[in-house]
mmCIF file of C-alpha atoms in Angstrom:
data_model
loop_
_atom_site.group_PDB
_atom_site.id
_atom_site.type_symbol
_atom_site.label_atom_id
_atom_site.label_comp_id
_atom_site.label_asym_id
_atom_site.label_seq_id
_atom_site.Cartn_x
_atom_site.Cartn_y
_atom_site.Cartn_z
ATOM 1 C CA UNK A 632 44.361 -74.374 -22.109
ATOM 2 C CA UNK A 633 45.971 -71.967 -19.689
ATOM 3 C CA UNK A 634 47.142 -72.116 -16.123
ATOM 4 C CA UNK A 635 47.523 -69.478 -13.500
ATOM 5 C CA UNK A 636 49.886 -69.833 -10.370
ATOM 6 C CA UNK A 637 50.220 -67.460 -7.475
ATOM 7 C CA UNK A 638 53.458 -67.789 -5.297
ATOM 8 C CA UNK A 639 53.698 -65.542 -2.251
ATOM 9 C CA UNK A 640 56.750 -63.383 -2.006
ATOM 10 C CA UNK A 641 59.266 -64.121 0.802
ATOM 11 C CA UNK A 642 61.402 -61.797 2.924
ATOM 12 C CA UNK A 643 64.379 -63.276 4.843
ATOM 13 C CA UNK A 644 65.279 -61.813 8.252
ATOM 14 C CA UNK A 645 68.451 -63.784 8.968
ATOM 15 C CA UNK A 646 70.255 -66.686 7.355
ATOM 16 C CA UNK A 647 73.456 -68.583 6.917
ATOM 17 C CA UNK A 648 74.908 -69.947 3.731
ATOM 18 C CA UNK A 649 75.575 -73.708 3.192
ATOM 19 C CA UNK A 650 77.488 -74.256 -0.008
ATOM 20 C CA UNK A 651 77.636 -77.643 -1.759
ATOM 21 C CA UNK A 652 78.656 -78.892 -5.188
ATOM 22 C CA UNK A 653 75.272 -80.423 -5.554
ATOM 23 C CA UNK A 654 72.790 -77.672 -6.341
ATOM 24 C CA UNK A 655 69.909 -79.573 -4.725
ATOM 25 C CA UNK A 656 71.860 -79.577 -1.416
ATOM 26 C CA UNK A 657 73.308 -76.067 -1.827
ATOM 27 C CA UNK A 658 71.178 -73.510 0.047
ATOM 28 C CA UNK A 659 70.687 -71.690 3.345
ATOM 29 C CA UNK A 660 69.172 -71.972 6.793
ATOM 30 C CA UNK A 661 67.463 -69.124 8.648
ATOM 31 C CA UNK A 662 64.051 -67.557 8.959
ATOM 32 C CA UNK A 663 61.745 -65.344 6.950
ATOM 33 C CA UNK A 664 58.013 -64.771 6.260
ATOM 34 C CA UNK A 665 55.572 -64.899 3.418
ATOM 35 C CA UNK A 666 53.532 -61.922 2.178
ATOM 36 C CA UNK A 667 50.013 -62.043 0.706
ATOM 37 C CA UNK A 668 51.354 -60.278 -2.451
ATOM 38 C CA UNK A 669 53.713 -61.961 -4.746
ATOM 39 C CA UNK A 670 54.105 -63.269 -8.315
ATOM 40 C CA UNK A 671 51.205 -64.593 -10.523
ATOM 41 C CA UNK A 672 52.418 -66.540 -13.545
ATOM 42 C CA UNK A 673 49.924 -67.113 -16.388
ATOM 43 C CA UNK A 674 50.980 -69.702 -18.902
ATOM 44 C CA UNK A 675 49.359 -70.662 -22.273
ATOM 45 C CA UNK A 676 50.629 -73.145 -24.735
ATOM 46 C CA UNK A 677 51.164 -71.628 -28.256
ATOM 47 C CA UNK A 678 51.785 -72.871 -31.790
ATOM 48 C CA UNK A 679 54.375 -70.193 -32.358
ATOM 49 C CA UNK A 680 58.046 -71.129 -32.891
ATOM 50 C CA UNK A 681 59.385 -69.593 -29.559
ATOM 51 C CA UNK A 682 58.111 -68.633 -26.109
ATOM 52 C CA UNK A 683 57.145 -65.084 -25.446
ATOM 53 C CA UNK A 684 57.555 -63.609 -21.962
ATOM 54 C CA UNK A 685 56.114 -60.386 -20.439
ATOM 55 C CA UNK A 686 56.663 -59.176 -16.906
ATOM 56 C CA UNK A 687 54.131 -56.553 -15.691
ATOM 57 C CA UNK A 688 52.938 -56.278 -19.321
ATOM 58 C CA UNK A 689 56.426 -55.516 -20.647
ATOM 59 C CA UNK A 690 59.420 -57.318 -22.125
ATOM 60 C CA UNK A 691 62.036 -57.494 -19.452
ATOM 61 C CA UNK A 692 65.095 -59.300 -20.646
ATOM 62 C CA UNK A 693 66.984 -59.039 -17.394
ATOM 63 C CA UNK A 694 64.265 -60.449 -15.080
ATOM 64 C CA UNK A 695 62.981 -63.106 -17.514
ATOM 65 C CA UNK A 696 66.386 -65.050 -17.330
ATOM 66 C CA UNK A 697 65.132 -67.067 -14.438
ATOM 67 C CA UNK A 698 62.218 -68.220 -16.512
ATOM 68 C CA UNK A 699 64.431 -69.347 -19.359
ATOM 69 C CA UNK A 700 66.519 -71.313 -16.865
ATOM 70 C CA UNK A 701 63.483 -73.168 -15.635
ATOM 71 C CA UNK A 702 62.402 -74.010 -19.198
ATOM 72 C CA UNK A 703 65.980 -75.216 -19.945
ATOM 73 C CA UNK A 704 65.970 -77.441 -16.838
ATOM 74 C CA UNK A 705 62.542 -78.980 -17.894
ATOM 75 C CA UNK A 706 64.079 -79.717 -21.321
ATOM 76 C CA UNK A 707 60.822 -79.307 -23.339
ATOM 77 C CA UNK A 708 60.442 -78.268 -26.967
ATOM 78 C CA UNK A 709 56.928 -76.733 -26.588
ATOM 79 C CA UNK A 710 56.460 -73.009 -26.878
ATOM 80 C CA UNK A 711 54.361 -70.884 -24.461
ATOM 81 C CA UNK A 712 52.982 -67.408 -23.867
ATOM 82 C CA UNK A 713 53.989 -66.522 -20.310
ATOM 83 C CA UNK A 714 52.828 -63.459 -18.503
ATOM 84 C CA UNK A 715 53.836 -62.603 -14.974
ATOM 85 C CA UNK A 716 52.308 -60.061 -12.621
ATOM 86 C CA UNK A 717 54.728 -58.997 -9.942
ATOM 87 C CA UNK A 718 53.034 -57.105 -6.950
ATOM 88 C CA UNK A 719 56.192 -56.338 -5.029
ATOM 89 C CA UNK A 720 59.420 -54.624 -5.870
ATOM 90 C CA UNK A 721 61.847 -56.721 -7.949
ATOM 91 C CA UNK A 722 65.458 -57.020 -6.841
ATOM 92 C CA UNK A 723 64.747 -55.684 -3.369
ATOM 93 C CA UNK A 724 64.681 -58.755 -1.110
ATOM 94 C CA UNK A 725 61.171 -60.118 -1.833
ATOM 95 C CA UNK A 726 62.204 -63.406 -3.257
ATOM 96 C CA UNK A 727 60.681 -62.519 -6.650
ATOM 97 C CA UNK A 728 63.071 -64.580 -8.722
ATOM 98 C CA UNK A 729 62.184 -67.701 -6.721
ATOM 99 C CA UNK A 730 58.527 -66.928 -6.928
ATOM 100 C CA UNK A 731 58.922 -66.509 -10.697
ATOM 101 C CA UNK A 732 60.785 -69.826 -11.056
ATOM 102 C CA UNK A 733 58.387 -71.718 -8.879
ATOM 103 C CA UNK A 734 55.390 -70.427 -10.613
ATOM 104 C CA UNK A 735 56.801 -71.259 -13.938
ATOM 105 C CA UNK A 736 57.843 -74.814 -12.975
ATOM 106 C CA UNK A 737 54.430 -75.527 -11.440
ATOM 107 C CA UNK A 738 52.459 -73.911 -14.392
ATOM 108 C CA UNK A 739 54.419 -75.950 -17.078
ATOM 109 C CA UNK A 740 53.944 -79.217 -15.222
ATOM 110 C CA UNK A 741 50.231 -78.620 -14.989
ATOM 111 C CA UNK A 742 49.724 -77.476 -18.630
ATOM 112 C CA UNK A 743 51.790 -80.351 -19.994
ATOM 113 C CA UNK A 744 50.532 -82.982 -17.559
ATOM 114 C CA UNK A 745 54.034 -83.778 -16.448
ATOM 115 C CA UNK A 746 52.722 -85.066 -13.047
ATOM 116 C CA UNK A 747 55.409 -83.083 -11.138
ATOM 117 C CA UNK A 748 54.417 -82.601 -7.483
ATOM 118 C CA UNK A 749 55.337 -79.488 -5.561
ATOM 119 C CA UNK A 750 58.516 -81.023 -4.436
ATOM 120 C CA UNK A 751 59.741 -81.795 -7.985
ATOM 121 C CA UNK A 752 58.715 -78.346 -9.312
ATOM 122 C CA UNK A 753 60.365 -76.810 -6.255
ATOM 123 C CA UNK A 754 63.585 -78.741 -6.997
ATOM 124 C CA UNK A 755 63.629 -77.368 -10.573
ATOM 125 C CA UNK A 756 63.021 -73.771 -9.419
ATOM 126 C CA UNK A 757 65.694 -74.180 -6.700
ATOM 127 C CA UNK A 758 68.305 -75.396 -9.183
ATOM 128 C CA UNK A 759 67.526 -72.394 -11.489
ATOM 129 C CA UNK A 760 68.124 -70.014 -8.531
ATOM 130 C CA UNK A 761 71.357 -71.663 -7.534
ATOM 131 C CA UNK A 762 72.525 -71.646 -11.195
ATOM 132 C CA UNK A 763 72.015 -67.931 -11.582
ATOM 133 C CA UNK A 764 73.056 -66.983 -8.025
ATOM 134 C CA UNK A 765 69.795 -65.184 -7.509
ATOM 135 C CA UNK A 766 68.820 -66.906 -4.233
ATOM 136 C CA UNK A 767 69.500 -69.793 -1.743
ATOM 137 C CA UNK A 768 66.515 -70.505 0.360
ATOM 138 C CA UNK A 769 63.479 -68.645 -1.005
ATOM 139 C CA UNK A 770 62.103 -71.489 -3.157
ATOM 140 C CA UNK A 771 61.592 -73.933 -0.244
ATOM 141 C CA UNK A 772 60.373 -71.127 1.998
ATOM 142 C CA UNK A 773 57.740 -70.105 -0.590
ATOM 143 C CA UNK A 774 56.224 -73.568 -0.342
ATOM 144 C CA UNK A 775 55.514 -72.875 3.322
ATOM 145 C CA UNK A 776 53.101 -70.517 5.122
ATOM 146 C CA UNK A 777 53.352 -67.702 7.674
ATOM 147 C CA UNK A 778 56.766 -67.331 9.329
ATOM 148 C CA UNK A 779 59.105 -70.019 7.900
ATOM 149 C CA UNK A 780 62.149 -71.433 9.698
ATOM 150 C CA UNK A 781 64.588 -73.204 7.381
ATOM 151 C CA UNK A 782 66.298 -75.818 9.476
ATOM 152 C CA UNK A 783 68.079 -77.818 6.834
ATOM 153 C CA UNK A 784 69.549 -76.240 3.580
ATOM 154 C CA UNK A 785 68.599 -77.379 0.149
ATOM 155 C CA UNK A 786 65.785 -77.772 -2.337
ATOM 156 C CA UNK A 787 62.225 -79.008 -1.356
ATOM 157 C CA UNK A 788 62.442 -82.717 -0.503
ATOM 158 C CA UNK A 789 66.042 -82.290 0.784
ATOM 159 C CA UNK A 790 66.002 -79.159 2.775
ATOM 160 C CA UNK A 791 63.549 -78.886 5.711
ATOM 161 C CA UNK A 792 61.245 -76.113 7.062
ATOM 162 C CA UNK A 793 58.935 -75.606 9.796
ATOM 163 C CA UNK A 794 56.168 -72.841 9.867
ATOM 164 C CA UNK A 795 54.390 -71.002 12.533
ATOM 165 C CA UNK A 796 52.033 -67.921 13.148
ATOM 166 C CA UNK A 797 48.432 -68.149 12.139
ATOM 167 C CA UNK A 798 47.484 -64.680 13.413
ATOM 168 C CA UNK A 799 47.104 -61.526 11.381
ATOM 169 C CA UNK A 800 50.194 -59.519 11.215
ATOM 170 C CA UNK A 801 50.580 -56.383 9.041
ATOM 171 C CA UNK A 802 53.859 -55.720 7.387
ATOM 172 C CA UNK A 803 55.003 -52.299 6.198
ATOM 173 C CA UNK A 804 57.693 -52.198 3.626
ATOM 174 C CA UNK A 805 59.977 -49.398 2.177
ATOM 175 C CA UNK A 806 62.263 -50.032 -0.644
ATOM 176 C CA UNK A 807 65.219 -47.716 -1.359
ATOM 177 C CA UNK A 808 66.490 -49.514 -4.405
ATOM 178 C CA UNK A 809 68.019 -52.839 -5.485
ATOM 179 C CA UNK A 810 70.786 -55.099 -4.194
ATOM 180 C CA UNK A 811 72.310 -57.615 -6.542
ATOM 181 C CA UNK A 812 71.857 -60.880 -4.478
ATOM 182 C CA UNK A 813 74.730 -62.602 -6.262
ATOM 183 C CA UNK A 814 77.164 -59.778 -5.416
ATOM 184 C CA UNK A 815 76.711 -60.704 -1.727
ATOM 185 C CA UNK A 816 76.231 -64.366 -1.599
ATOM 186 C CA UNK A 817 79.268 -64.999 -3.799
ATOM 187 C CA UNK A 818 81.653 -62.533 -2.053
ATOM 188 C CA UNK A 819 84.053 -64.375 0.343
ATOM 189 C CA UNK A 820 83.980 -61.659 2.988
ATOM 190 C CA UNK A 821 80.144 -61.335 3.156
ATOM 191 C CA UNK A 822 79.709 -65.126 2.985
ATOM 192 C CA UNK A 823 81.889 -65.642 6.070
ATOM 193 C CA UNK A 824 80.183 -62.809 8.031
ATOM 194 C CA UNK A 825 76.743 -63.899 7.168
ATOM 195 C CA UNK A 826 77.421 -67.582 7.900
ATOM 196 C CA UNK A 827 79.040 -66.896 11.203
ATOM 197 C CA UNK A 828 76.322 -64.452 12.418
ATOM 198 C CA UNK A 829 73.492 -66.262 10.841
ATOM 199 C CA UNK A 830 74.384 -69.723 12.179
ATOM 200 C CA UNK A 831 74.416 -68.549 15.712
ATOM 201 C CA UNK A 832 71.133 -66.802 15.474
ATOM 202 C CA UNK A 833 69.471 -69.743 13.653
ATOM 203 C CA UNK A 834 70.564 -72.106 16.329
ATOM 204 C CA UNK A 835 69.105 -69.838 19.041
ATOM 205 C CA UNK A 836 65.846 -69.349 17.117
ATOM 206 C CA UNK A 837 65.315 -73.063 16.519
ATOM 207 C CA UNK A 838 65.201 -73.669 20.304
ATOM 208 C CA UNK A 839 62.398 -71.193 20.936
ATOM 209 C CA UNK A 840 60.840 -69.560 17.766
ATOM 210 C CA UNK A 841 58.512 -66.695 18.221
ATOM 211 C CA UNK A 842 57.476 -63.388 16.457
ATOM 212 C CA UNK A 843 59.372 -61.277 18.860
ATOM 213 C CA UNK A 844 62.538 -63.271 18.703
ATOM 214 C CA UNK A 845 62.367 -63.272 14.905
ATOM 215 C CA UNK A 846 62.215 -59.567 14.827
ATOM 216 C CA UNK A 847 64.975 -59.238 17.409
ATOM 217 C CA UNK A 848 67.248 -61.670 15.654
ATOM 218 C CA UNK A 849 66.615 -60.125 12.286
ATOM 219 C CA UNK A 850 67.619 -56.683 13.578
ATOM 220 C CA UNK A 851 70.763 -58.103 15.218
ATOM 221 C CA UNK A 852 71.644 -59.867 12.021
ATOM 222 C CA UNK A 853 71.297 -56.687 9.941
ATOM 223 C CA UNK A 854 73.508 -54.785 12.334
ATOM 224 C CA UNK A 855 76.193 -57.332 12.930
ATOM 225 C CA UNK A 856 76.612 -58.061 9.205
ATOM 226 C CA UNK A 857 76.864 -54.340 8.493
ATOM 227 C CA UNK A 858 74.612 -54.802 5.411
ATOM 228 C CA UNK A 859 72.275 -51.776 6.125
ATOM 229 C CA UNK A 860 72.468 -48.586 4.116
ATOM 230 C CA UNK A 861 72.086 -45.317 5.953
ATOM 231 C CA UNK A 862 68.531 -44.838 4.620
ATOM 232 C CA UNK A 863 67.533 -48.317 5.914
ATOM 233 C CA UNK A 864 69.159 -47.864 9.190
ATOM 234 C CA UNK A 865 67.505 -44.409 9.814
ATOM 235 C CA UNK A 866 63.978 -45.733 8.920
ATOM 236 C CA UNK A 867 64.344 -48.800 11.184
ATOM 237 C CA UNK A 868 65.295 -46.594 14.104
ATOM 238 C CA UNK A 869 62.401 -44.161 13.447
ATOM 239 C CA UNK A 870 59.938 -47.135 13.056
ATOM 240 C CA UNK A 871 61.056 -48.848 16.289
ATOM 241 C CA UNK A 872 60.388 -45.706 18.278
ATOM 242 C CA UNK A 873 56.752 -45.511 17.190
ATOM 243 C CA UNK A 874 53.944 -46.922 19.314
ATOM 244 C CA UNK A 875 52.370 -50.290 18.454
ATOM 245 C CA UNK A 876 55.245 -51.382 16.260
ATOM 246 C CA UNK A 877 56.414 -54.930 17.114
ATOM 247 C CA UNK A 878 59.815 -54.448 15.487
ATOM 248 C CA UNK A 879 61.613 -53.680 12.210
ATOM 249 C CA UNK A 880 64.546 -54.803 10.271
ATOM 250 C CA UNK A 881 66.202 -55.176 6.801
ATOM 251 C CA UNK A 882 65.061 -57.640 4.098
ATOM 252 C CA UNK A 883 67.806 -60.002 3.159
ATOM 253 C CA UNK A 884 68.995 -59.308 0.626
ATOM 254 C CA UNK A 885 67.544 -56.011 -0.389
ATOM 255 C CA UNK A 886 67.718 -52.336 0.287
ATOM 256 C CA UNK A 887 64.280 -52.664 1.978
ATOM 257 C CA UNK A 888 62.935 -52.151 5.431
ATOM 258 C CA UNK A 889 60.101 -54.254 6.888
ATOM 259 C CA UNK A 890 58.127 -53.584 9.993
ATOM 260 C CA UNK A 891 55.481 -55.665 11.884
ATOM 261 C CA UNK A 892 52.383 -54.563 13.676
ATOM 262 C CA UNK A 893 49.093 -56.210 14.835
ATOM 263 C CA UNK A 894 47.145 -53.069 13.728
ATOM 264 C CA UNK A 895 47.375 -51.469 10.300
ATOM 265 C CA UNK A 896 46.895 -48.010 11.959
ATOM 266 C CA UNK A 897 50.337 -48.297 13.443
ATOM 267 C CA UNK A 898 51.679 -47.314 10.007
ATOM 268 C CA UNK A 899 49.320 -44.306 9.548
ATOM 269 C CA UNK A 900 50.802 -41.322 7.640
ATOM 270 C CA UNK A 901 53.834 -43.244 6.576
ATOM 271 C CA UNK A 902 54.866 -43.624 2.905
ATOM 272 C CA UNK A 903 55.118 -47.387 2.896
ATOM 273 C CA UNK A 904 53.541 -50.343 1.249
ATOM 274 C CA UNK A 905 51.347 -52.519 3.601
ATOM 275 C CA UNK A 906 50.873 -56.173 3.358
ATOM 276 C CA UNK A 907 49.794 -59.038 5.456
ATOM 277 C CA UNK A 908 51.712 -62.209 6.391
ATOM 278 C CA UNK A 909 50.435 -64.947 4.180
ATOM 279 C CA UNK A 910 49.018 -68.046 5.756
ATOM 280 C CA UNK A 911 47.682 -69.774 2.688
ATOM 281 C CA UNK A 912 50.645 -70.543 0.426
ATOM 282 C CA UNK A 913 50.839 -71.332 -3.263
ATOM 283 C CA UNK A 914 47.571 -71.287 -5.270
ATOM 284 C CA UNK A 915 46.910 -72.282 -8.807
ATOM 285 C CA UNK A 916 44.048 -72.953 -11.177
#
């Protein structure tokens, strides 16, 4: 028996950190969006003595750490063959570690008939993220659809989200390299700046959420927190001057630019990856 789980990737536009000793309560509030490309986790039970993991067809010790953490939290003795296909850049603000953790938790539950619902699987994935410092709010967001507003921090079932936007929006992304998420969210200076700026923007956004405001607040967050590299800043400025671009900003936390448009032609002749906002959510068979 084998199981395949697709989890959409998630890009955060702005956020604020809410630390708590309880990992299920620890998390973030803010807003982001889901992409129609993400992480597909394929799992097959095996009779071998240990679990084998490949990411994009290769052994990847660094990025398989989150999978091992999920297996540890599940506390099971079975062995599996796990293959993950990652369709977006890793370590660049696309929430791939959360998608990896969530896909693994859902897949193992299904293949072993653990009867875990999405909330339980999400809680396991969230705890793995918190333990490794690889994310705060991506797991709960990746259980949503479209543009996702995180109104209460924490794991699924504890944190709260609201989703909006059912229209087709094209998203262009350009990645200039990786940012180690844990280096930012565990740094006292950045934690304070992010929380102060992000809290104010989140409060405003909750009152009147819209695509335009999401883009405006995301750009303000990226400038006010001083997290943008020169390459990111220059490309955002260039994109925002083009016709038919709704707005552009930086993926949090990654050295990546994202830009919205209603027409794919708005990104013509640009060296960018083009996606669509995902309005379907997690899928598995």
